[in-house]
Amino acid sequence: MVFNPAVTVRRIDVLIRILNGRKTHKLQPNFVRAYSDEGKVTIGNVSIAIRSPKNIEYVPRKYLTVETSELRNLSQSALRNLRWMMQKDLLGQDMFLLGRPGPSRRNVALQYLELTQRELEYVALSRDTTEADLKQRREIQNSTAKYFDQSAVRAATEGRILVIEGIEKAERNVLPVLNNLLENREMHLEDGRFLIPSSRYDKLLEEHGQEEISKWRLVRVDENFRVIALGLPVPRYTGQPLDPPLRSRFQGRDVSTVGFGVSKAFYVVLHFSQKLMFVLPGRDTLVAVLLHSSGALGNILSL
């Protein structure tokens, strides 16, 4: 694209005439600050307690930078996404992160897990994914067939966060399993066990005792179990639209849209007699570009 100074000057003159007689206000930034210590994480006005993970190897690493108890190298949009996820986690709700193709949705989820020191279980859905990939898989060990728990079952029983990527690729036979796990926290396993929510399990335990519960082969779903689904908006992209019952189980958020205050700086438009000053976002400094209506693009000043 060839730069044409005359066109630029003409557009600036039009903008000056539009702003003449109007009272322009300076936009005030609404910055979100984040702090982290050994026992609590605070982003804005939302705080969540940090528990020591049972298996530190399941916690993601190197997705965040913490210096002197303050998060670094995160944009305002990323901080707002993390604060929203903290709110949903405190309410016990599952999350659905929408966005463009790429690693941005996965990075947001892994940043949250590292921030809150939560353990990760990951499963990528495709057309070949079956119920066994989510529940239990039968394998041969020492000449004996045994059932081994898969990601969804391990996350539910251990209180981890299950990250499901490619939710729009889920086949019809997989949706009932996911829907029952999200809505009721229940799942029937191939080895005869049955997952039930923690509230019901604790009530039955008080009424009947541990021995009777063991005979019924009931398994307690941890109250800290959460699901984070990563998907693409359909029909804009290729995939299957989610069924309304499954879609209603999630709290959705678009993490690809860049919100106001994404950088350390913010856009300010100030109108003077014969010039406009645009304050552009920079990494470390603010750069003011004076655009004069006389025709020159002006001087670049470092504030």
GROMACS .gro file of C-alpha atoms in nm:
model
  303
    1MET     CA    1   0.000   0.000   0.000
    2VAL     CA    2   0.149   0.337  -0.110
    3PHE     CA    3   0.140   0.616   0.148
    4ASN     CA    4  -0.024   0.933   0.017
    5PRO     CA    5   0.037   1.240   0.241
    6ALA     CA    6  -0.232   1.445   0.066
    7VAL     CA    7  -0.502   1.189   0.149
    8THR     CA    8  -0.385   1.174   0.511
    9VAL     CA    9  -0.393   1.552   0.548
   10ARG     CA   10  -0.740   1.571   0.393
   11ARG     CA   11  -0.876   1.313   0.633
   12ILE     CA   12  -0.721   1.494   0.929
   13ASP     CA   13  -0.881   1.821   0.817
   14VAL     CA   14  -1.220   1.649   0.800
   15LEU     CA   15  -1.169   1.511   1.150
   16ILE     CA   16  -1.074   1.857   1.280
   17ARG     CA   17  -1.391   2.009   1.133
   18ILE     CA   18  -1.600   1.735   1.294
   19LEU     CA   19  -1.442   1.795   1.633
   20ASN     CA   20  -1.475   2.173   1.613
   21GLY     CA   21  -1.730   2.296   1.862
   22ARG     CA   22  -1.739   1.966   2.049
   23LYS     CA   23  -1.616   1.928   2.401
   24THR     CA   24  -1.383   1.633   2.399
   25HIS     CA   25  -1.306   1.444   2.717
   26LYS     CA   26  -0.993   1.264   2.810
   27LEU     CA   27  -1.052   0.893   2.829
   28GLN     CA   28  -0.966   0.757   3.170
   29PRO     CA   29  -0.811   0.410   3.179
   30ASN     CA   30  -0.966   0.141   3.394
   31PHE     CA   31  -0.655  -0.058   3.469
   32VAL     CA   32  -0.673  -0.395   3.642
   33ARG     CA   33  -0.392  -0.484   3.881
   34ALA     CA   34  -0.299  -0.837   3.978
   35TYR     CA   35  -0.114  -0.965   4.283
   36SER     CA   36  -0.011  -1.311   4.391
   37ASP     CA   37   0.129  -1.446   4.715
   38GLU     CA   38   0.161  -1.785   4.878
   39GLY     CA   39  -0.198  -1.811   4.995
   40LYS     CA   40  -0.411  -1.587   4.771
   41VAL     CA   41  -0.437  -1.438   4.422
   42THR     CA   42  -0.608  -1.102   4.367
   43ILE     CA   43  -0.706  -0.953   4.031
   44GLY     CA   44  -0.897  -0.628   4.060
   45ASN     CA   45  -1.162  -0.683   4.327
   46VAL     CA   46  -1.170  -1.064   4.300
   47SER     CA   47  -0.959  -1.289   4.522
   48ILE     CA   48  -0.922  -1.665   4.530
   49ALA     CA   49  -0.735  -1.886   4.774
   50ILE     CA   50  -0.447  -2.101   4.650
   51ARG     CA   51  -0.424  -2.461   4.764
   52SER     CA   52  -0.107  -2.664   4.752
   53PRO     CA   53  -0.135  -2.913   4.462
   54LYS     CA   54  -0.108  -3.283   4.541
   55ASN     CA   55   0.090  -3.350   4.223
   56ILE     CA   56   0.299  -3.049   4.124
   57GLU     CA   57   0.385  -3.209   3.790
   58TYR     CA   58   0.023  -3.161   3.676
   59VAL     CA   59   0.039  -2.780   3.720
   60PRO     CA   60   0.132  -2.586   3.401
   61ARG     CA   61   0.453  -2.384   3.409
   62LYS     CA   62   0.613  -2.086   3.229
   63TYR     CA   63   0.287  -1.926   3.115
   64LEU     CA   64   0.310  -1.640   3.368
   65THR     CA   65   0.578  -1.409   3.504
   66VAL     CA   66   0.553  -1.311   3.871
   67GLU     CA   67   0.793  -1.048   4.007
   68THR     CA   68   0.772  -0.917   4.364
   69SER     CA   69   0.423  -1.069   4.406
   70GLU     CA   70   0.292  -0.886   4.096
   71LEU     CA   71   0.202  -1.035   3.759
   72ARG     CA   72   0.407  -0.906   3.467
   73ASN     CA   73   0.382  -0.912   3.087
   74LEU     CA   74   0.003  -0.953   3.082
   75SER     CA   75  -0.226  -0.723   2.887
   76GLN     CA   76  -0.538  -0.572   3.036
   77SER     CA   77  -0.756  -0.804   2.827
   78ALA     CA   78  -0.568  -1.107   2.962
   79LEU     CA   79  -0.613  -0.984   3.319
   80ARG     CA   80  -0.985  -0.930   3.264
   81ASN     CA   81  -1.017  -1.281   3.121
   82LEU     CA   82  -0.840  -1.427   3.425
   83ARG     CA   83  -1.056  -1.223   3.662
   84TRP     CA   84  -1.371  -1.349   3.487
   85MET     CA   85  -1.248  -1.708   3.519
   86MET     CA   86  -1.180  -1.654   3.889
   87GLN     CA   87  -1.537  -1.533   3.937
   88LYS     CA   88  -1.682  -1.840   3.763
   89ASP     CA   89  -1.453  -2.072   3.957
   90LEU     CA   90  -1.568  -1.922   4.287
   91LEU     CA   91  -1.930  -1.975   4.179
   92GLY     CA   92  -1.862  -2.338   4.086
   93GLN     CA   93  -1.947  -2.288   3.718
   94ASP     CA   94  -1.788  -2.445   3.411
   95MET     CA   95  -1.640  -2.220   3.142
   96PHE     CA   96  -1.644  -2.208   2.764
   97LEU     CA   97  -1.369  -2.000   2.597
   98LEU     CA   98  -1.442  -1.896   2.240
   99GLY     CA   99  -1.192  -1.749   1.998
  100ARG     CA  100  -1.018  -1.767   1.666
  101PRO     CA  101  -0.812  -2.071   1.562
  102GLY     CA  102  -0.478  -2.071   1.736
  103PRO     CA  103  -0.323  -2.112   2.081
  104SER     CA  104  -0.480  -1.803   2.244
  105ARG     CA  105  -0.770  -1.989   2.409
  106ARG     CA  106  -0.544  -2.263   2.540
  107ASN     CA  107  -0.293  -2.010   2.673
  108VAL     CA  108  -0.564  -1.830   2.872
  109ALA     CA  109  -0.675  -2.157   3.031
  110LEU     CA  110  -0.319  -2.264   3.116
  111GLN     CA  111  -0.239  -1.919   3.255
  112TYR     CA  112  -0.533  -1.951   3.491
  113LEU     CA  113  -0.425  -2.297   3.604
  114GLU     CA  114  -0.072  -2.178   3.673
  115LEU     CA  115  -0.201  -1.868   3.852
  116THR     CA  116  -0.426  -2.066   4.086
  117GLN     CA  117  -0.192  -2.369   4.112
  118ARG     CA  118  -0.459  -2.607   3.984
  119GLU     CA  119  -0.382  -2.947   3.837
  120LEU     CA  120  -0.458  -3.008   3.469
  121GLU     CA  121  -0.626  -3.290   3.282
  122TYR     CA  122  -0.639  -3.239   2.906
  123VAL     CA  123  -0.840  -3.407   2.633
  124ALA     CA  124  -0.864  -3.308   2.265
  125LEU     CA  125  -1.188  -3.405   2.095
  126SER     CA  126  -1.209  -3.520   1.735
  127ARG     CA  127  -1.443  -3.723   1.519
  128ASP     CA  128  -1.266  -4.039   1.638
  129THR     CA  129  -1.321  -3.963   2.008
  130THR     CA  130  -1.543  -4.219   2.182
  131GLU     CA  131  -1.686  -4.260   2.531
  132ALA     CA  132  -1.388  -4.476   2.630
  133ASP     CA  133  -1.153  -4.182   2.569
  134LEU     CA  134  -1.342  -3.982   2.832
  135LYS     CA  135  -1.440  -4.253   3.080
  136GLN     CA  136  -1.230  -4.570   3.098
  137ARG     CA  137  -1.011  -4.766   2.861
  138ARG     CA  138  -0.963  -5.141   2.881
  139GLU     CA  139  -0.601  -5.251   2.863
  140ILE     CA  140  -0.400  -5.568   2.920
  141GLN     CA  141  -0.169  -5.569   3.221
  142ASN     CA  142   0.010  -5.883   3.342
  143SER     CA  143  -0.209  -6.099   3.116
  144THR     CA  144  -0.521  -5.951   3.276
  145ALA     CA  145  -0.771  -5.706   3.129
  146LYS     CA  146  -0.814  -5.399   3.349
  147TYR     CA  147  -0.996  -5.069   3.323
  148PHE     CA  148  -0.789  -4.751   3.352
  149ASP     CA  149  -0.946  -4.415   3.429
  150GLN     CA  150  -0.911  -4.151   3.160
  151SER     CA  151  -0.879  -3.773   3.185
  152ALA     CA  152  -1.241  -3.687   3.269
  153VAL     CA  153  -1.265  -3.948   3.546
  154ARG     CA  154  -0.927  -3.857   3.697
  155ALA     CA  155  -1.016  -3.487   3.696
  156ALA     CA  156  -1.353  -3.551   3.864
  157THR     CA  157  -1.217  -3.775   4.140
  158GLU     CA  158  -0.897  -3.578   4.208
  159GLY     CA  159  -1.051  -3.229   4.195
  160ARG     CA  160  -0.856  -3.115   3.890
  161ILE     CA  161  -0.957  -2.890   3.603
  162LEU     CA  162  -1.053  -3.071   3.284
  163VAL     CA  163  -0.960  -2.877   2.969
  164ILE     CA  164  -1.158  -2.999   2.667
  165GLU     CA  165  -1.030  -2.865   2.336
  166GLY     CA  166  -1.229  -2.887   2.015
  167ILE     CA  167  -1.573  -2.906   2.175
  168GLU     CA  168  -1.729  -2.823   1.837
  169LYS     CA  169  -1.589  -3.154   1.701
  170ALA     CA  170  -1.771  -3.372   1.954
  171GLU     CA  171  -1.981  -3.648   1.800
  172ARG     CA  172  -2.338  -3.720   1.905
  173ASN     CA  173  -2.244  -4.027   2.107
  174VAL     CA  174  -2.003  -3.824   2.323
  175LEU     CA  175  -2.240  -3.537   2.401
  176PRO     CA  176  -2.464  -3.727   2.651
  177VAL     CA  177  -2.156  -3.823   2.854
  178LEU     CA  178  -2.034  -3.464   2.867
  179ASN     CA  179  -2.381  -3.326   2.938
  180ASN     CA  180  -2.440  -3.559   3.234
  181LEU     CA  181  -2.097  -3.484   3.376
  182LEU     CA  182  -2.146  -3.108   3.346
  183GLU     CA  183  -2.505  -3.087   3.471
  184ASN     CA  184  -2.527  -3.356   3.740
  185ARG     CA  185  -2.161  -3.442   3.804
  186GLU     CA  186  -2.258  -3.804   3.740
  187MET     CA  187  -2.102  -4.073   3.522
  188HIS     CA  188  -2.145  -4.449   3.497
  189LEU     CA  189  -1.811  -4.626   3.457
  190GLU     CA  190  -1.740  -4.947   3.270
  191ASP     CA  191  -1.600  -5.125   3.578
  192GLY     CA  192  -1.931  -5.087   3.763
  193ARG     CA  193  -1.854  -4.775   3.965
  194PHE     CA  194  -2.074  -4.467   3.958
  195LEU     CA  195  -1.963  -4.106   4.003
  196ILE     CA  196  -2.194  -3.886   4.210
  197PRO     CA  197  -2.161  -3.523   4.326
  198SER     CA  198  -1.989  -3.447   4.654
  199SER     CA  199  -2.302  -3.313   4.828
  200ARG     CA  200  -2.501  -3.632   4.766
  201TYR     CA  201  -2.206  -3.856   4.853
  202ASP     CA  202  -2.148  -3.680   5.187
  203LYS     CA  203  -2.518  -3.708   5.273
  204LEU     CA  204  -2.525  -4.080   5.196
  205LEU     CA  205  -2.204  -4.127   5.392
  206GLU     CA  206  -2.361  -3.975   5.703
  207GLU     CA  207  -2.674  -4.189   5.671
  208HIS     CA  208  -2.525  -4.529   5.576
  209GLY     CA  209  -2.152  -4.526   5.653
  210GLN     CA  210  -1.841  -4.599   5.450
  211GLU     CA  211  -1.889  -4.977   5.435
  212GLU     CA  212  -2.232  -4.953   5.275
  213ILE     CA  213  -2.112  -4.687   5.030
  214SER     CA  214  -1.826  -4.915   4.924
  215LYS     CA  215  -2.070  -5.198   4.852
  216TRP     CA  216  -2.268  -4.966   4.626
  217ARG     CA  217  -1.943  -4.876   4.446
  218LEU     CA  218  -2.013  -4.504   4.459
  219VAL     CA  219  -1.729  -4.260   4.388
  220ARG     CA  220  -1.724  -3.903   4.513
  221VAL     CA  221  -1.675  -3.620   4.263
  222ASP     CA  222  -1.455  -3.354   4.420
  223GLU     CA  223  -1.619  -3.017   4.478
  224ASN     CA  224  -1.319  -2.841   4.318
  225PHE     CA  225  -1.370  -3.021   3.986
  226ARG     CA  226  -1.419  -2.776   3.698
  227VAL     CA  227  -1.442  -2.800   3.319
  228ILE     CA  228  -1.294  -2.547   3.077
  229ALA     CA  229  -1.406  -2.606   2.718
  230LEU     CA  230  -1.221  -2.450   2.425
  231GLY     CA  231  -1.408  -2.409   2.100
  232LEU     CA  232  -1.460  -2.215   1.780
  233PRO     CA  233  -1.774  -2.020   1.690
  234VAL     CA  234  -1.984  -2.227   1.450
  235PRO     CA  235  -2.107  -2.174   1.173
  236ARG     CA  236  -1.836  -1.918   1.106
  237TYR     CA  237  -1.584  -2.201   1.133
  238THR     CA  238  -1.617  -2.566   1.043
  239GLY     CA  239  -1.777  -2.782   1.308
  240GLN     CA  240  -2.101  -2.893   1.466
  241PRO     CA  241  -2.318  -2.644   1.656
  242LEU     CA  242  -2.355  -2.736   2.021
  243ASP     CA  243  -2.685  -2.875   2.136
  244PRO     CA  244  -2.883  -2.629   2.353
  245PRO     CA  245  -2.873  -2.860   2.660
  246LEU     CA  246  -2.494  -2.884   2.642
  247ARG     CA  247  -2.446  -2.517   2.556
  248SER     CA  248  -2.649  -2.407   2.858
  249ARG     CA  249  -2.410  -2.585   3.098
  250PHE     CA  250  -2.127  -2.341   3.023
  251GLN     CA  251  -2.058  -1.978   3.099
  252GLY     CA  252  -1.909  -1.848   2.774
  253ARG     CA  253  -1.656  -1.575   2.700
  254ASP     CA  254  -1.490  -1.454   2.381
  255VAL     CA  255  -1.117  -1.432   2.455
  256SER     CA  256  -1.012  -1.324   2.105
  257THR     CA  257  -1.160  -0.974   2.124
  258VAL     CA  258  -0.915  -0.709   2.239
  259GLY     CA  259  -1.086  -0.490   2.495
  260PHE     CA  260  -1.029  -0.131   2.601
  261GLY     CA  261  -0.702  -0.072   2.780
  262VAL     CA  262  -0.530  -0.374   2.628
  263SER     CA  263  -0.191  -0.208   2.650
  264LYS     CA  264  -0.018  -0.013   2.922
  265ALA     CA  265  -0.123   0.301   2.740
  266PHE     CA  266  -0.464   0.408   2.616
  267TYR     CA  267  -0.588   0.605   2.324
  268VAL     CA  268  -0.646   0.972   2.385
  269VAL     CA  269  -0.772   1.220   2.131
  270LEU     CA  270  -0.725   1.582   2.223
  271HIS     CA  271  -0.838   1.866   2.002
  272PHE     CA  272  -0.644   2.187   1.986
  273SER     CA  273  -0.679   2.490   1.763
  274GLN     CA  274  -0.508   2.355   1.453
  275LYS     CA  275  -0.370   2.016   1.550
  276LEU     CA  276  -0.463   1.678   1.685
  277MET     CA  277  -0.253   1.480   1.927
  278PHE     CA  278  -0.289   1.102   1.926
  279VAL     CA  279  -0.136   0.916   2.218
  280LEU     CA  280  -0.045   0.572   2.088
  281PRO     CA  281   0.022   0.263   2.302
  282GLY     CA  282   0.382   0.160   2.337
  283ARG     CA  283   0.569  -0.102   2.532
  284ASP     CA  284   0.750   0.122   2.777
  285THR     CA  285   0.673   0.481   2.681
  286LEU     CA  286   0.394   0.684   2.533
  287VAL     CA  287   0.460   0.826   2.191
  288ALA     CA  288   0.279   1.144   2.097
  289VAL     CA  289   0.239   1.216   1.729
  290LEU     CA  290   0.151   1.574   1.644
  291LEU     CA  291  -0.047   1.584   1.325
  292HIS     CA  292  -0.068   1.934   1.180
  293SER     CA  293  -0.333   2.034   0.932
  294SER     CA  294  -0.069   2.222   0.732
  295GLY     CA  295   0.038   1.901   0.560
  296ALA     CA  296   0.334   1.766   0.754
  297LEU     CA  297   0.295   1.451   0.959
  298GLY     CA  298   0.466   1.630   1.244
  299ASN     CA  299   0.718   1.540   1.501
  300ILE     CA  300   0.737   1.224   1.705
  301LEU     CA  301   0.796   1.308   2.066
  302SER     CA  302   0.874   1.068   2.345
  303LEU     CA  303   0.690   1.160   2.663
   0.00000   0.00000   0.00000
